[in-house]
């Protein structure tokens, strides 16, 4: 069953300007060390940050809270499997919220997809509850 859906569209040029203006202060506030490491290795640094920004916004919407209800930016992190597939990892209050919205006898799976076409970066997040195996 679907527990939540979220989407976000981020402007890469806006993120690039924020990076230029606030640099490390912005990065440290919003992105985990792993996300920063991934973005800084990419040719399109701003685009990589913009996709992760959009994913965090989309995840907070799928959790039904948005960012105004106490979820920290770093409570949601985009990682990549060896295949390159993005996955969302939640910690802190985001994890607590996910656990609270997951029905008994189910496990929550967070699906995330990212795309960009300059100047836009987009993310979709779907949170699914699957019955746990007995």
Backbone as JSON, one array per atom type, in Angstrom:
{
  "sequence": "XXXXXXXXXXXXXXXXXXXXXXXXXXXXXXXXXXXXXXXXXXXXXXXXXXXXXXXXXXXXXXXXXXXXXXXXXXXXXXXXXXXXXXXXXXXXXXXXXXXXXXXXXXXXXXXXXXXXXXXXXXXXXXXXXXXXXX",
  "N": [[0.84, -1.17, 0.0], [0.38, 2.3, -0.61], [1.86, 4.79, 1.28], [2.65, 7.42, 1.17], [3.28, 10.14, -1.1], [5.52, 12.24, -2.77], [6.79, 15.13, -4.46], [9.2, 17.27, -6.04], [10.49, 20.18, -7.6], [13.43, 21.64, -8.48], [15.38, 24.55, -9.1], [18.29, 24.55, -10.83], [20.09, 26.65, -11.34], [19.43, 28.4, -9.28], [20.23, 26.92, -7.03], [22.94, 26.79, -7.63], [23.62, 29.49, -7.37], [23.12, 29.81, -4.63], [25.05, 28.09, -3.6], [27.33, 29.49, -4.44], [27.04, 31.83, -2.99], [26.76, 31.07, -0.24], [28.27, 28.77, 0.15], [30.16, 26.45, 1.96], [28.71, 26.7, 4.33], [26.01, 26.46, 3.58], [26.08, 23.89, 2.41], [26.85, 22.3, 4.63], [24.65, 22.63, 6.31], [22.51, 21.45, 4.94], [23.21, 19.05, 3.55], [24.43, 15.69, 3.9], [27.7, 14.37, 4.77], [28.37, 12.32, 2.98], [26.68, 12.88, 0.81], [27.71, 15.37, 0.05], [30.29, 14.63, -0.69], [29.74, 12.98, -2.9], [28.51, 14.86, -4.66], [30.57, 16.74, -5.05], [32.38, 15.33, -6.54], [31.28, 15.14, -9.0], [30.76, 16.23, -12.41], [28.72, 18.07, -12.89], [28.23, 19.8, -10.42], [26.39, 21.59, -9.1], [23.97, 20.7, -10.21], [23.84, 18.12, -9.18], [23.65, 18.63, -6.43], [21.2, 20.0, -6.53], [19.38, 18.02, -7.34], [19.44, 16.36, -5.09], [18.53, 18.14, -3.16], [15.9, 18.5, -4.11], [15.0, 15.89, -3.74], [15.01, 15.64, -0.95], [13.07, 17.54, -0.26], [10.87, 16.36, -1.56], [10.71, 13.95, -0.16], [10.08, 14.83, 2.42], [7.53, 15.77, 1.95], [6.25, 13.4, 1.18], [6.34, 12.11, 3.6], [4.42, 13.48, 4.83], [4.77, 15.8, 6.25], [6.32, 17.98, 5.45], [9.0, 20.38, 5.57], [8.63, 22.03, 7.68], [7.82, 20.94, 10.07], [9.69, 19.94, 11.86], [11.5, 18.1, 10.81], [14.83, 17.57, 10.04], [17.05, 18.72, 7.5], [19.21, 16.98, 7.15], [18.19, 14.65, 8.14], [17.24, 13.23, 6.1], [18.63, 11.5, 3.48], [20.17, 11.07, 0.34], [21.42, 8.26, -1.11], [23.42, 6.06, -3.16], [22.99, 2.95, -4.74], [25.24, 0.27, -5.7], [24.67, -0.09, -8.35], [24.01, 2.41, -9.13], [21.47, 3.3, -8.71], [19.37, 5.56, -7.03], [18.69, 5.81, -3.53], [16.72, 6.51, -0.64], [17.62, 7.38, 2.58], [16.52, 7.54, 5.88], [16.8, 9.19, 9.02], [16.76, 10.07, 12.53], [14.17, 12.38, 13.34], [12.71, 12.08, 10.99], [12.86, 9.34, 10.52], [11.5, 8.43, 12.77], [8.95, 9.46, 12.21], [8.38, 8.03, 9.86], [8.27, 5.42, 10.89], [6.06, 5.72, 12.58], [3.97, 6.1, 10.78], [3.83, 3.73, 9.47], [1.95, 0.84, 9.07], [1.21, -1.73, 11.55], [2.83, -4.89, 11.21], [3.93, -4.42, 8.76], [6.56, -3.26, 6.55], [8.32, -0.31, 5.76], [9.12, 0.99, 2.6], [11.1, 3.19, 0.84], [10.88, 4.72, -2.17], [12.74, 6.4, -4.63], [13.24, 8.67, -7.27], [15.3, 10.48, -9.48], [15.89, 13.25, -11.64], [17.25, 15.43, -14.15], [17.25, 18.33, -16.21], [18.77, 20.83, -17.42], [17.5, 24.02, -16.79], [16.45, 22.59, -14.63], [15.9, 20.39, -11.85], [14.52, 17.4, -10.69], [12.58, 15.44, -8.42], [10.94, 12.48, -7.35], [9.23, 10.87, -4.77], [8.07, 7.92, -3.36], [6.45, 6.35, -0.76], [6.13, 3.17, 0.34], [4.25, 0.59, 1.94], [4.96, -2.62, 2.8], [3.8, -5.91, 3.47], [5.28, -7.66, 6.16], [7.28, -10.59, 6.1], [6.16, -13.66, 7.47]],
  "CA": [[0.0, 0.0, 0.0], [1.11, 3.55, -0.68], [1.71, 5.61, 2.48], [2.88, 8.82, 0.86], [3.9, 10.51, -2.38], [6.01, 13.62, -2.78], [7.57, 15.54, -5.62], [9.72, 18.62, -5.97], [11.21, 20.69, -8.75], [14.41, 22.63, -8.01], [16.08, 25.26, -10.15], [19.73, 24.32, -10.68], [20.77, 27.95, -11.27], [19.2, 28.93, -7.93], [21.11, 26.17, -6.13], [24.29, 27.23, -7.95], [23.78, 30.8, -6.74], [23.19, 29.6, -3.19], [26.38, 27.53, -3.35], [28.31, 30.56, -4.61], [26.86, 32.84, -1.93], [26.9, 30.55, 1.12], [29.29, 27.74, 0.13], [30.18, 25.36, 2.94], [27.64, 26.89, 5.32], [24.81, 25.86, 2.98], [26.31, 22.45, 2.26], [26.86, 21.66, 5.95], [23.31, 22.69, 6.89], [21.52, 20.7, 4.19], [23.65, 17.78, 2.97], [25.33, 14.84, 4.67], [29.06, 14.3, 4.22], [28.36, 11.43, 1.81], [26.06, 13.62, -0.3], [28.67, 16.38, -0.39], [31.39, 13.93, -1.38], [29.21, 12.57, -4.2], [28.3, 16.04, -5.5], [31.83, 17.4, -5.38], [33.09, 14.49, -7.52], [30.54, 15.18, -10.26], [31.01, 17.34, -13.33], [27.66, 19.04, -12.64], [28.12, 19.88, -8.96], [25.14, 22.24, -8.72], [22.87, 19.81, -10.59], [23.81, 17.01, -8.22], [23.07, 19.17, -5.19], [19.8, 20.36, -6.78], [18.59, 16.78, -7.31], [19.34, 15.91, -3.7], [17.64, 19.11, -2.52], [14.54, 18.14, -4.53], [14.66, 14.6, -3.12], [14.71, 15.89, 0.46], [11.77, 18.21, -0.25], [9.86, 15.37, -1.94], [10.6, 12.99, 0.93], [9.35, 15.46, 3.53], [6.13, 15.8, 1.53], [5.74, 12.03, 1.24], [6.17, 11.81, 5.02], [3.24, 14.21, 5.26], [5.14, 16.82, 7.22], [7.07, 19.11, 4.94], [10.18, 20.68, 6.39], [8.28, 22.95, 8.76], [7.35, 20.24, 11.26], [10.75, 19.42, 12.7], [12.46, 17.24, 10.12], [16.07, 18.22, 9.64], [17.5, 18.38, 6.14], [20.13, 15.84, 7.2], [17.44, 13.44, 8.51], [16.93, 12.56, 4.84], [19.86, 11.49, 2.69], [20.17, 10.28, -0.88], [22.61, 7.43, -1.35], [23.3, 5.3, -4.4], [23.41, 1.55, -4.75], [26.36, 0.02, -6.61], [24.14, 0.04, -9.71], [23.75, 3.82, -9.38], [20.1, 3.61, -8.32], [19.29, 6.33, -5.79], [17.83, 5.34, -2.43], [16.59, 7.5, 0.42], [17.82, 6.88, 3.94], [16.01, 8.5, 6.85], [17.26, 9.05, 10.39], [16.2, 11.08, 13.41], [12.72, 12.58, 13.38], [12.13, 11.53, 9.75], [12.72, 7.89, 10.74], [10.41, 8.27, 13.73], [7.71, 9.73, 11.47], [8.17, 6.89, 8.96], [7.84, 4.29, 11.71], [4.71, 6.0, 13.1], [2.97, 6.01, 9.72], [3.85, 2.38, 8.91], [1.02, -0.02, 9.81], [1.77, -2.94, 12.16], [2.95, -6.02, 10.29], [4.44, -3.94, 7.48], [7.82, -2.54, 6.52], [8.26, 0.82, 4.83], [10.12, 1.08, 1.54], [11.08, 4.52, 0.22], [11.34, 4.73, -3.57], [13.09, 7.75, -5.06], [13.81, 8.81, -8.6], [15.85, 11.81, -9.71], [16.2, 13.59, -13.03], [17.52, 16.85, -14.37], [17.38, 18.87, -17.56], [19.08, 22.2, -17.04], [17.89, 24.42, -15.45], [15.58, 21.96, -13.63], [16.17, 19.09, -11.22], [13.23, 16.94, -10.18], [12.59, 14.19, -7.65], [9.69, 11.87, -6.9], [9.38, 9.91, -3.68], [6.88, 7.15, -3.01], [6.67, 5.51, 0.4], [5.29, 1.98, 0.24], [4.24, -0.33, 3.07], [4.86, -4.01, 2.36], [3.64, -6.84, 4.6], [6.51, -8.38, 6.54], [7.16, -12.06, 5.98], [5.95, -14.33, 8.76]],
  "C": [[0.89, 1.23, 0.0], [0.81, 4.37, 0.58], [1.87, 7.09, 2.18], [3.56, 9.0, -0.48], [4.34, 11.95, -2.26], [6.8, 13.9, -4.03], [8.11, 16.94, -5.38], [10.51, 18.92, -7.23], [12.14, 21.79, -8.25], [15.11, 23.26, -9.21], [17.59, 25.16, -9.9], [20.49, 25.64, -10.56], [20.6, 28.58, -9.89], [20.11, 28.24, -6.91], [22.57, 26.58, -6.38], [24.59, 28.59, -7.31], [23.9, 30.7, -5.23], [24.55, 29.02, -2.8], [27.44, 28.61, -3.44], [28.24, 31.55, -3.45], [27.21, 32.31, -0.54], [27.88, 29.39, 1.26], [29.11, 26.64, 1.17], [29.07, 25.48, 3.98], [26.34, 26.25, 4.83], [24.96, 24.34, 2.91], [26.21, 21.73, 3.61], [25.47, 21.63, 6.59], [22.35, 21.7, 6.24], [21.95, 19.27, 3.84], [24.58, 17.01, 3.91], [26.72, 14.84, 4.02], [29.1, 13.43, 2.97], [27.74, 12.13, 0.59], [27.01, 14.68, -0.84], [29.8, 15.74, -1.18], [30.95, 13.52, -2.78], [29.1, 13.77, -5.14], [29.62, 16.66, -5.95], [32.67, 16.61, -6.39], [32.45, 14.58, -8.91], [30.93, 16.38, -11.1], [29.99, 18.46, -13.1], [27.37, 19.1, -11.14], [26.77, 20.46, -8.54], [23.94, 21.37, -9.07], [22.72, 18.64, -9.64], [23.23, 17.47, -6.89], [21.58, 19.47, -5.39], [18.91, 19.11, -6.76], [18.4, 16.28, -5.89], [18.46, 16.86, -2.88], [16.18, 18.73, -2.83], [14.09, 16.83, -3.88], [14.29, 14.78, -1.65], [13.35, 16.57, 0.6], [10.66, 17.2, -0.54], [9.64, 14.36, -0.82], [9.81, 13.58, 2.09], [7.86, 15.56, 3.2], [5.5, 14.41, 1.6], [5.53, 11.58, 2.69], [4.97, 12.56, 5.61], [3.52, 15.36, 6.2], [5.66, 18.09, 6.58], [8.24, 19.37, 5.87], [9.86, 21.56, 7.59], [7.94, 22.25, 10.07], [8.46, 19.55, 12.05], [11.73, 18.48, 12.04], [13.67, 18.07, 9.72], [16.42, 17.8, 8.22], [18.35, 17.11, 6.16], [19.46, 14.57, 7.7], [17.05, 12.63, 7.28], [18.18, 12.64, 3.97], [19.7, 10.59, 1.48], [21.51, 9.55, -0.96], [22.39, 6.71, -2.67], [23.76, 3.88, -4.19], [24.57, 1.41, -5.72], [25.94, 0.18, -8.07], [23.93, 1.5, -10.11], [22.35, 4.26, -8.98], [20.09, 4.43, -7.04], [18.34, 5.69, -4.79], [17.82, 6.44, -1.37], [16.76, 6.81, 1.76], [17.33, 7.95, 4.9], [16.53, 8.16, 8.25], [16.5, 10.07, 11.24], [14.68, 11.14, 13.36], [12.04, 12.04, 12.13], [11.91, 10.02, 9.9], [11.58, 7.62, 11.73], [9.06, 8.46, 13.06], [7.37, 8.56, 10.56], [7.66, 5.68, 9.75], [6.41, 4.49, 12.22], [3.64, 5.84, 12.02], [2.91, 4.61, 9.08], [2.93, 1.48, 9.73], [1.72, -1.22, 10.43], [1.78, -4.09, 11.14], [3.44, -5.64, 8.91], [5.83, -3.33, 7.65], [7.69, -1.44, 5.48], [9.43, 0.77, 3.86], [9.99, 2.47, 0.93], [11.69, 4.4, -1.18], [11.63, 6.17, -3.95], [13.63, 7.69, -6.48], [14.18, 10.26, -8.81], [16.08, 12.03, -11.2], [16.55, 15.06, -13.1], [17.65, 17.13, -15.86], [17.54, 20.37, -17.35], [18.06, 23.17, -17.62], [17.09, 23.72, -14.33], [16.11, 20.63, -13.14], [14.87, 18.67, -10.56], [13.41, 15.62, -9.43], [11.16, 13.78, -7.35], [10.03, 10.88, -5.81], [8.05, 9.24, -3.43], [7.26, 6.28, -1.8], [5.62, 4.39, 0.36], [5.37, 1.18, 1.53], [4.03, -1.74, 2.52], [4.67, -4.89, 3.59], [4.97, -7.53, 4.9], [6.25, -9.87, 6.44], [7.01, -12.67, 7.37], [6.89, -15.48, 8.94]]
}
